Amino acid sequence: MATTLGKLLVERGVASESQVEAALEEQRDTRERLGIILIRRGADAEGVARALAHQLRLDYAPPPLRPEASALELLPRQLAARLRLVPLTVTQRTLRVAMADPLDASAIDDLQFRTGRRAEPVVASAVAISRAQTEAYGDEAARRVISRLAHAPQALNGEGRDEETDVLRHASEAPPIVAAVDLMLERAVASGASDVHVEPSATVVAVRARVDGVLRSILELPAATAAAVTSRIKIMAGMDIAVKRRPQDGRSAVTAAGRRVELRISTLPAVDGEKVVIRILDLAERRPSLATLGLGPRLVVELESALDREHGLFLVTGPTGSGKTTTLYAVLESRDRVGRNVLTLEDPVESRLDGLTQVHVQPRAGLTFAAALRSVLRQDPDTIMVGEMRDRETAEIGLAAALTGHLVLSTLHTIDAPGAVSRLVEMGAPRYLVAGGLVGVLAQRLVRRLCPDCRTVIPAGHYDLHSLGLPTPTHLPRAVGCDRCGGTGYRGRVGVFELLRVDAAIRELILEGAPADAVREAAAGAGMVPLPVDAWAKVEAGVTTLDEVRPFLALLADAAAACRCCGAALGRGHLFCPLCGGAVARRCRCGVAAGPHWRFCGGCGLHLSAVERVGDLSE
């Protein structure tokens, strides 16, 4: 290993030897700092900053950085942004600053010349510095932008001739509008937002960002600027600013908060103007592994066992924004991409992975998922990832590819894992293809993860879970709120999962046309842990809170078994009703519980159709 920093990072477990060697190889061409390359390749930014501070014998400043007001007054935002640092404290002779690259001699010389003080650098990550700049200078920047917007000329406010394209274009290029859009993107990226909502109304243009799945306000602009702000975003995305009465989609790429991000932009005509939603895709964001997604050790083993067959269709299901694509990327990261040919079909490509071919599907140009999948099958593939099963044609081709020896990974919109079977059939896929090609379904949701710096526990009170078949807790974790989590009590998100393995019994049910409830019951009998149970396990482990998983517990309550005789709720594992004593399920004389579609007992071969279906057959 060639560098001291590289050795430190390996010793501390921040990077592996192979990662450092690959970064050193890239460094020979790019001449960038080793730490910058490693962070771009997925290394922990704070871990790199700590190791760099240790190597240079400097102090390390952990996030969040808290600059003093006197230091901020000494250093304007523009200078701090250009020098890529944030001032922390100031004395008559010295200025203490946080820098991601304290070896940048020109930045230090410029700083000392402009401030007349000796610079004392400490090491911080680039992300921490960017967030500190946004938080420290953000309020003042917003006041300046809004003040400039308030004094903007009439044409800028979109009045009078706002229908004319040249007026809209002129307004969108005005410095106050450009500054307003830049500021909203800067704040959104710095806060780790996944989406930005620009919502015009009669009184204000509200800008909200979705952070950890929850929308929060980040900026408010005068209502008269709505047309100009929307036009500015449209121009960035390559849209037609003259079209205001029908939805449009576009893409762009910008640098904000020190990071290069891609934007997927959608507009929608509304009563008070066009609403704009911007999806933020950080291509340099560290991709999680299967273990860090929230999958327990047992689930990881079962998932890898299903994928090790190297053929079949494996689906990840859930609503929009539940992290399905992220899970598929984690699956691809875990697969062999050196000795096998791996291709992905995506709309759009949300993250770049080494060792595979990624195809950007473009339906408007005729390159649909189905058309691309047909072509990919002629490329000698081993593993194919299809961004989404959108129609019958794609589903049939994917299932046919799975039956001919390919591993096909894709996503589907369903409530739970058993529902994926019904959804494929409803899309028009033949049952024999579904039964023969489908090997597994992973249903998932995202819940907010408790902030590790401020979480606490409280007595559970009288919350009773016996009726749901879950243990009643004595204490429950609770969100508090601190500076590290922005006062919300949560930081980041974690997945809640349900894995359905398609075995011989479930294949038979699919071929018979059994309902989703029958598939669910058979999967539970084979060991599938339902989504609500996995969600509750994360509450018990202190990962999230009861408030986050209440919707899952409601699903469990809706799905709770009821006595066939009196209708009373039954707990998990009950064989008899606690109120009337009636048997919960058919049981053969040999003691084996009979499935809902069994004609013969799987234990002794007794013909069950000739026996009373309700009640205990052993009577």
XYZ file of C-alpha atoms in Angstrom:
619
model
C 0.000 0.000 0.000
C 1.562 3.251 -1.185
C 0.205 5.958 1.135
C -0.050 6.504 4.859
C -3.683 7.624 4.498
C -4.487 4.423 2.614
C -2.952 2.313 5.378
C -4.885 4.216 8.028
C -8.170 3.725 6.175
C -7.580 -0.011 5.855
C -6.573 -0.341 9.519
C -9.695 1.533 10.624
C -11.977 -0.517 8.378
C -13.067 2.511 6.336
C -11.865 0.947 3.068
C -10.474 -2.381 1.916
C -7.044 -2.861 0.368
C -8.598 -3.498 -3.035
C -10.617 -0.263 -2.803
C -7.503 1.745 -1.914
C -5.485 0.153 -4.721
C -8.256 0.919 -7.221
C -8.435 4.518 -5.963
C -4.664 4.896 -6.291
C -4.913 3.637 -9.855
C -7.570 6.256 -10.610
C -5.498 8.915 -8.857
C -2.688 8.455 -11.382
C -5.053 9.702 -14.096
C -7.158 12.285 -12.255
C -4.556 13.693 -9.808
C -7.321 14.048 -7.216
C -6.883 13.564 -3.476
C -7.114 9.920 -2.440
C -9.872 10.657 0.090
C -12.045 12.361 -2.533
C -11.792 9.356 -4.846
C -12.583 6.879 -2.069
C -15.642 8.864 -0.941
C -16.886 8.947 -4.509
C -16.435 5.172 -4.620
C -18.596 4.726 -1.506
C -16.229 5.086 1.486
C -17.617 6.731 4.649
C -16.876 10.463 4.426
C -16.552 10.928 8.189
C -14.230 7.934 8.451
C -11.975 9.405 5.748
C -11.978 12.801 7.514
C -10.994 11.209 10.853
C -8.135 9.295 9.242
C -6.912 12.405 7.420
C -6.937 14.411 10.660
C -4.940 11.666 12.372
C -2.422 11.560 9.520
C -1.903 15.354 9.508
C -2.012 15.629 13.325
C -4.907 18.084 13.133
C -8.158 18.235 15.056
C -11.238 16.552 13.579
C -14.564 18.437 13.677
C -17.546 16.039 13.721
C -20.927 17.121 12.333
C -22.874 19.218 12.889
C -20.483 22.159 12.590
C -21.561 25.206 14.641
C -19.865 28.427 13.423
C -19.836 31.471 15.719
C -21.650 34.563 14.473
C -18.486 36.686 14.674
C -16.633 34.224 12.435
C -19.443 34.255 9.865
C -19.430 38.047 9.762
C -15.727 37.990 8.964
C -16.090 35.637 5.998
C -18.774 36.205 3.306
C -20.700 33.229 1.961
C -19.256 33.577 -1.538
C -15.684 33.396 -0.261
C -16.458 30.467 2.054
C -18.077 28.583 -0.837
C -15.188 29.290 -3.220
C -12.551 28.208 -0.704
C -14.693 25.192 0.343
C -14.506 25.850 4.070
C -16.591 27.176 6.935
C -15.333 29.546 9.680
C -15.798 28.258 13.226
C -14.233 30.704 15.705
C -12.242 33.922 15.496
C -9.812 35.832 17.743
C -7.857 39.010 17.146
C -5.050 37.050 15.484
C -6.465 33.694 14.350
C -9.382 32.251 12.425
C -10.269 28.603 13.020
C -11.825 27.023 9.924
C -13.141 23.559 8.984
C -11.726 22.224 5.715
C -12.114 18.954 3.856
C -8.688 19.522 2.275
C -6.402 21.277 4.794
C -3.481 20.766 2.386
C -4.970 23.338 -0.018
C -2.240 25.950 0.468
C -3.724 28.448 -1.999
C -7.053 28.486 -0.128
C -5.290 29.060 3.198
C -3.123 31.858 1.718
C -6.188 33.548 0.180
C -8.067 33.267 3.477
C -5.218 34.776 5.513
C -4.751 37.617 3.007
C -8.456 38.562 2.988
C -9.024 38.311 6.740
C -5.659 39.463 8.061
C -5.598 36.556 10.504
C -3.633 33.329 10.724
C -5.710 30.373 9.591
C -5.977 27.346 11.886
C -7.525 24.489 9.862
C -9.358 21.524 11.344
C -10.548 18.559 9.295
C -14.234 17.999 8.490
C -16.034 16.092 5.746
C -17.150 17.942 2.608
C -20.767 17.007 3.368
C -20.565 18.490 6.876
C -19.009 21.684 5.499
C -21.657 22.041 2.803
C -24.484 21.573 5.296
C -22.922 24.040 7.704
C -22.608 26.652 4.944
C -26.261 26.176 3.985
C -27.493 26.374 7.587
C -25.200 29.233 8.617
C -25.651 31.468 5.590
C -29.013 30.127 4.419
C -31.407 32.426 6.286
C -29.564 35.539 5.181
C -29.430 34.236 1.613
C -33.173 33.605 1.639
C -33.869 37.106 2.935
C -31.724 38.615 0.184
C -33.379 36.539 -2.528
C -36.916 37.331 -1.371
C -36.041 41.015 -1.035
C -34.750 41.087 -4.597
C -37.845 39.257 -5.817
C -40.110 41.783 -4.098
C -38.425 44.637 -5.971
C -38.300 42.820 -9.313
C -39.762 44.519 -12.411
C -43.326 43.820 -13.484
C -42.343 41.465 -16.306
C -40.398 39.307 -13.857
C -43.506 38.733 -11.782
C -45.236 37.178 -14.776
C -47.963 39.849 -15.064
C -49.500 41.188 -18.222
C -47.688 39.306 -20.991
C -46.727 36.146 -19.087
C -48.296 34.000 -21.814
C -45.624 35.067 -24.257
C -42.643 32.773 -24.394
C -40.042 35.550 -24.722
C -41.326 37.287 -21.573
C -41.270 34.028 -19.617
C -37.763 33.261 -20.837
C -36.570 36.745 -19.884
C -38.155 36.424 -16.446
C -36.615 33.004 -15.835
C -33.138 34.361 -16.557
C -33.438 37.257 -14.095
C -30.795 37.009 -11.316
C -33.352 36.906 -8.440
C -35.170 33.931 -10.020
C -31.935 32.091 -10.753
C -30.831 32.705 -7.156
C -34.171 31.472 -5.776
C -34.029 28.173 -7.706
C -30.366 27.679 -6.788
C -31.180 28.284 -3.124
C -34.056 25.765 -3.022
C -31.874 23.089 -4.627
C -28.957 23.903 -2.324
C -31.125 23.515 0.761
C -32.791 20.346 -0.494
C -29.533 18.572 -1.361
C -27.852 19.681 1.874
C -30.744 18.267 3.921
C -30.568 14.906 2.131
C -33.974 15.327 0.483
C -35.240 12.824 -2.070
C -37.817 15.173 -3.636
C -38.617 18.890 -3.836
C -42.213 20.125 -4.216
C -42.795 23.621 -5.653
C -46.432 24.445 -4.911
C -47.931 27.779 -6.056
C -50.996 29.185 -4.316
C -52.888 32.477 -4.299
C -50.669 33.897 -1.519
C -47.270 32.202 -1.719
C -45.081 29.710 -3.578
C -44.355 27.018 -0.984
C -41.213 24.922 -1.444
C -41.137 21.670 0.536
C -38.522 18.915 0.604
C -39.117 15.256 1.420
C -36.536 14.186 4.000
C -36.724 10.625 5.360
C -40.145 10.258 3.759
C -41.688 13.368 5.386
C -42.272 16.734 3.691
C -40.886 19.799 5.437
C -40.897 23.480 4.412
C -37.550 24.860 3.232
C -38.508 28.128 1.508
C -41.425 30.442 0.710
C -41.410 32.783 -2.279
C -43.818 35.556 -3.326
C -46.844 34.252 -5.227
C -46.144 36.569 -8.174
C -42.895 34.721 -8.934
C -44.601 31.379 -9.630
C -44.524 31.585 -13.450
C -40.902 32.722 -13.555
C -39.685 30.098 -11.058
C -41.520 27.332 -12.935
C -40.090 28.556 -16.253
C -36.573 28.549 -14.818
C -36.952 24.908 -13.728
C -38.487 23.982 -17.098
C -35.560 25.483 -18.997
C -33.129 23.535 -16.788
C -35.021 20.327 -17.653
C -35.312 20.992 -21.386
C -39.100 21.446 -21.284
C -41.271 23.762 -23.372
C -42.002 26.847 -21.249
C -44.898 27.815 -23.530
C -46.803 24.619 -22.635
C -48.655 25.254 -19.382
C -51.893 23.268 -19.735
C -50.540 19.725 -19.893
C -48.026 17.794 -17.763
C -44.386 17.586 -18.818
C -41.375 15.531 -17.746
C -37.710 16.380 -18.027
C -34.247 15.805 -16.618
C -31.299 17.924 -15.582
C -28.007 17.703 -13.686
C -26.650 20.313 -11.280
C -24.031 20.776 -8.595
C -25.556 21.736 -5.234
C -24.227 21.560 -1.687
C -20.904 20.380 -3.096
C -22.422 17.316 -4.794
C -23.269 16.497 -8.399
C -26.882 15.329 -8.575
C -29.316 14.406 -11.319
C -32.860 15.782 -11.309
C -36.045 14.158 -12.641
C -38.593 16.938 -13.020
C -42.372 16.691 -13.457
C -44.908 19.497 -13.897
C -48.678 19.341 -13.354
C -51.203 22.097 -14.206
C -53.154 23.233 -11.119
C -55.616 25.983 -10.198
C -53.001 28.512 -9.020
C -50.259 27.558 -11.465
C -48.115 24.587 -12.342
C -46.929 22.366 -9.516
C -43.373 21.095 -9.945
C -41.896 17.993 -8.299
C -38.147 17.403 -8.543
C -36.710 13.951 -7.753
C -33.078 14.221 -6.602
C -30.726 11.371 -7.536
C -27.299 11.539 -5.907
C -25.103 9.324 -8.101
C -22.196 9.540 -5.632
C -24.305 8.478 -2.646
C -22.983 5.421 -0.873
C -25.025 2.378 -1.878
C -26.207 0.193 1.003
C -25.509 -3.512 1.219
C -28.149 -6.163 1.858
C -27.202 -6.206 5.545
C -27.500 -2.419 6.005
C -30.921 -2.216 4.317
C -32.555 -3.644 7.446
C -32.724 -7.279 6.369
C -32.072 -9.535 9.343
C -29.370 -12.253 9.124
C -31.964 -14.987 8.540
C -33.656 -12.999 5.780
C -30.329 -12.308 4.070
C -29.554 -16.041 4.029
C -33.013 -16.879 2.631
C -32.757 -14.135 0.007
C -29.312 -15.257 -1.137
C -30.540 -18.862 -1.228
C -33.368 -17.859 -3.581
C -30.959 -15.933 -5.818
C -28.280 -18.638 -5.835
C -30.428 -20.670 -8.233
C -29.176 -18.226 -10.899
C -32.442 -18.549 -12.830
C -36.036 -17.491 -12.309
C -37.912 -14.232 -11.749
C -37.326 -12.441 -8.445
C -39.545 -9.446 -7.668
C -39.218 -6.586 -5.199
C -42.635 -5.054 -4.489
C -44.012 -2.048 -2.657
C -45.480 1.408 -3.294
C -43.620 4.274 -4.957
C -40.761 5.536 -2.809
C -40.362 2.345 -0.781
C -36.770 1.751 -1.858
C -37.345 -1.055 -4.368
C -34.642 0.077 -6.802
C -32.167 0.563 -3.964
C -32.744 -3.033 -2.903
C -32.188 -4.269 -6.447
C -28.908 -2.350 -6.616
C -27.860 -3.973 -3.333
C -28.709 -7.377 -4.821
C -26.604 -6.593 -7.903
C -23.735 -5.443 -5.679
C -23.799 -8.854 -3.979
C -23.670 -10.816 -7.251
C -20.668 -11.880 -9.301
C -20.213 -9.226 -12.004
C -16.791 -10.395 -13.189
C -17.527 -13.907 -14.386
C -21.122 -13.245 -15.436
C -22.843 -10.941 -17.920
C -25.166 -8.587 -16.005
C -27.419 -6.056 -17.764
C -29.969 -3.569 -16.421
C -32.922 -1.872 -18.135
C -33.890 1.308 -16.278
C -35.985 4.437 -16.713
C -33.833 6.325 -15.852
C -30.480 4.902 -14.726
C -30.463 6.011 -11.081
C -27.004 4.803 -10.052
C -23.860 3.711 -11.866
C -22.431 0.281 -11.078
C -19.100 -1.119 -12.238
C -18.941 -4.428 -14.074
C -22.325 -4.385 -15.811
C -24.133 -2.869 -18.785
C -26.863 -0.338 -17.982
C -29.482 0.598 -20.589
C -31.613 3.740 -20.352
C -35.088 2.809 -21.582
C -36.708 5.547 -23.693
C -40.373 4.729 -24.504
C -40.817 7.865 -26.627
C -38.073 6.634 -28.941
C -39.624 3.153 -29.117
C -37.169 1.583 -26.670
C -39.712 0.219 -24.186
C -38.941 -2.284 -21.447
C -40.381 -5.088 -23.587
C -38.411 -4.087 -26.699
C -35.197 -3.651 -24.724
C -35.728 -6.981 -22.971
C -36.054 -8.787 -26.303
C -32.773 -7.278 -27.466
C -31.008 -8.023 -24.197
C -31.893 -11.720 -24.505
C -29.700 -11.782 -27.632
C -26.756 -10.365 -25.636
C -25.906 -13.658 -23.864
C -27.065 -12.418 -20.421
C -26.771 -14.234 -17.116
C -28.611 -11.703 -14.929
C -31.091 -9.082 -16.144
C -32.570 -6.298 -14.034
C -35.778 -4.792 -15.432
C -36.672 -1.514 -13.730
C -40.397 -2.290 -13.553
C -42.924 -4.856 -14.773
C -45.310 -2.371 -16.358
C -47.360 -4.427 -18.792
C -48.311 -7.918 -19.934
C -45.674 -8.049 -22.660
C -42.804 -7.252 -20.300
C -44.085 -9.728 -17.710
C -44.407 -12.553 -20.234
C -40.960 -11.954 -21.737
C -39.404 -11.715 -18.277
C -41.021 -14.951 -17.118
C -40.047 -16.711 -20.355
C -36.455 -15.532 -19.869
C -36.553 -16.831 -16.302
C -37.660 -20.255 -17.529
C -34.831 -20.407 -20.093
C -32.059 -20.132 -17.545
C -31.722 -16.418 -16.789
C -31.990 -14.664 -13.431
C -34.442 -11.780 -13.906
C -34.811 -9.105 -11.227
C -37.622 -6.560 -11.348
C -40.098 -4.473 -9.336
C -43.881 -4.461 -9.075
C -46.432 -2.315 -7.255
C -48.284 -4.522 -4.743
C -49.298 -4.256 -1.091
C -47.543 -7.423 0.036
C -45.514 -10.337 -1.324
C -48.402 -12.816 -1.967
C -50.224 -10.087 -3.888
C -47.501 -10.172 -6.564
C -48.827 -13.518 -7.811
C -52.326 -12.119 -8.361
C -50.916 -8.967 -9.932
C -48.916 -10.912 -12.540
C -51.990 -12.954 -13.430
C -54.146 -9.809 -13.645
C -51.580 -8.310 -16.033
C -52.241 -11.242 -18.352
C -49.297 -13.521 -17.623
C -50.318 -17.205 -17.957
C -50.478 -19.082 -14.664
C -48.098 -21.779 -15.893
C -45.454 -19.106 -16.601
C -45.953 -17.505 -13.182
C -45.804 -20.855 -11.389
C -42.758 -22.042 -13.304
C -40.776 -18.794 -13.493
C -41.353 -16.976 -10.191
C -38.811 -17.929 -7.494
C -39.375 -15.273 -4.858
C -40.984 -11.960 -3.909
C -39.598 -9.439 -1.451
C -42.193 -6.906 -0.271
C -40.874 -3.841 1.528
C -41.644 -0.471 3.084
C -39.496 2.255 4.615
C -39.815 3.624 8.148
C -37.789 6.369 9.761
C -34.819 5.246 11.828
C -34.457 6.663 15.339
C -31.604 9.132 15.802
C -28.942 7.229 17.794
C -27.876 10.404 19.622
C -31.176 11.338 21.234
C -33.481 8.306 21.347
C -34.904 7.160 24.650
C -37.416 4.639 26.008
C -40.695 5.190 27.854
C -43.124 2.807 29.622
C -45.491 1.163 27.161
C -48.539 1.893 29.305
C -51.628 -0.150 28.435
C -50.835 -0.839 24.800
C -51.991 -4.427 24.233
C -50.795 -6.537 21.300
C -52.116 -9.929 22.417
C -55.026 -9.714 19.989
C -52.510 -9.456 17.135
C -50.478 -12.396 18.311
C -47.540 -10.165 19.310
C -45.898 -9.858 22.731
C -47.010 -6.859 24.792
C -43.988 -4.622 25.531
C -43.037 -3.108 28.874
C -41.172 -0.166 27.277
C -41.207 1.499 23.879
C -38.531 3.562 22.090
C -39.318 7.247 21.648
C -38.060 10.025 19.360
C -36.724 13.091 21.191
C -34.896 15.431 18.798
C -31.430 16.986 18.767
C -29.115 19.041 16.573
C -27.844 15.977 14.714
C -31.328 15.018 13.482
C -32.711 18.525 13.014
C -35.060 18.188 15.973
C -37.163 15.414 14.414
C -35.798 12.534 16.499
C -35.199 10.499 13.329
C -32.184 10.215 11.050
C -32.306 8.072 7.933
C -34.675 5.229 7.116
C -34.670 1.462 7.420
C -36.555 -1.192 5.481
C -39.363 -3.434 6.680
C -39.527 -6.672 4.697
C -41.552 -9.768 3.855
C -39.952 -12.558 1.796
C -42.076 -15.093 -0.072
C -40.194 -18.170 -1.295
C -42.075 -19.944 -4.092
C -41.947 -23.658 -3.232
C -43.799 -26.645 -4.678
C -46.925 -26.070 -2.560
C -47.224 -22.434 -3.646
C -46.662 -23.389 -7.299
C -49.570 -25.798 -7.020
C -51.768 -23.060 -5.555
C -50.814 -20.710 -8.404
C -51.717 -23.326 -11.009
C -55.038 -23.987 -9.245
C -55.909 -20.286 -9.292
C -55.978 -20.026 -5.498
C -56.626 -16.525 -4.051
C -53.882 -14.407 -2.489
C -55.104 -15.329 1.023
C -54.414 -18.996 0.321
C -50.926 -18.170 -0.991
C -50.328 -16.017 2.083
C -51.415 -18.810 4.420
C -49.196 -21.345 2.679
C -46.222 -18.956 2.765
C -46.752 -18.295 6.476
C -46.854 -22.021 7.082
C -43.511 -22.308 5.275
C -41.961 -19.687 7.562
C -42.637 -16.337 5.883
C -42.466 -13.485 8.414
C -45.215 -10.933 7.548
C -44.429 -7.233 7.114
C -46.172 -6.205 10.380
C -44.196 -8.751 12.399
C -40.892 -7.543 10.939
C -41.954 -3.941 11.621
C -42.732 -4.746 15.254
C -39.373 -6.538 15.603
C -37.647 -3.281 14.646
C -39.607 -1.441 17.353
C -38.553 -4.032 19.923
C -34.937 -3.648 18.772
C -35.105 0.136 19.282
C -34.588 0.894 15.589
C -37.859 2.808 15.094
C -40.954 3.824 17.034
C -44.519 2.617 17.456
C -45.828 5.674 15.584
C -43.842 4.662 12.496
C -45.220 1.097 12.401
C -48.872 1.741 13.361
C -50.031 1.379 9.720
C -48.441 -2.088 9.601
C -50.113 -3.134 12.837
C -53.428 -2.005 11.359
C -52.779 -4.334 8.413
C -52.085 -7.143 10.858
C -55.351 -6.411 12.679
C -57.267 -6.496 9.393
C -55.666 -9.811 8.513
C -56.156 -11.339 11.971
C -57.934 -14.661 11.902
C -61.504 -14.900 13.120
C -63.367 -17.870 14.546
C -65.551 -19.562 11.926
C -68.246 -20.242 14.530
C -68.574 -17.025 16.578
C -66.423 -14.488 14.702
C -64.138 -13.727 17.665
C -60.596 -12.500 16.953
C -57.946 -15.202 17.195
C -54.307 -14.764 18.143
C -51.379 -16.136 16.196
C -50.888 -19.833 16.930
C -54.400 -20.395 18.317
C -55.757 -23.837 17.455
C -59.112 -23.289 19.207
C -61.296 -20.221 19.757
C -60.870 -18.888 23.321
C -64.597 -17.905 23.470
C -66.549 -20.812 21.966
C -63.897 -23.521 21.839
C -64.365 -24.135 18.129
C -61.444 -25.476 16.107
C -59.579 -22.816 14.135
C -58.516 -25.061 11.238
C -59.263 -28.470 9.795
C -57.059 -31.109 11.334
C -56.776 -34.710 10.157
C -57.107 -37.622 12.570
C -53.339 -37.987 12.393
C -52.961 -34.453 13.806
C -51.736 -32.640 10.682
C -53.342 -29.239 10.019
C -54.972 -29.336 6.583
C -54.499 -26.490 4.116
C -57.552 -24.722 2.678
C -57.240 -26.455 -0.711
C -56.094 -29.885 0.440
C -58.046 -32.826 -0.932
C -55.884 -35.428 0.798
C -53.974 -35.242 4.087
C -50.275 -34.643 3.589
C -49.513 -36.762 6.661
C -51.514 -39.966 6.213
C -53.202 -39.653 2.803
C -56.794 -39.582 4.162
C -59.301 -38.255 1.606
C -60.463 -34.969 3.186
C -63.201 -33.927 0.748
C -65.550 -36.556 2.194
C -65.181 -35.152 5.709
C -66.827 -32.102 7.275
C -64.662 -29.075 6.408
C -65.511 -27.018 9.476
C -64.349 -28.405 12.792
C -61.682 -30.738 14.075
C -61.445 -33.915 11.971
C -59.915 -35.798 14.861
C -63.204 -35.754 16.772
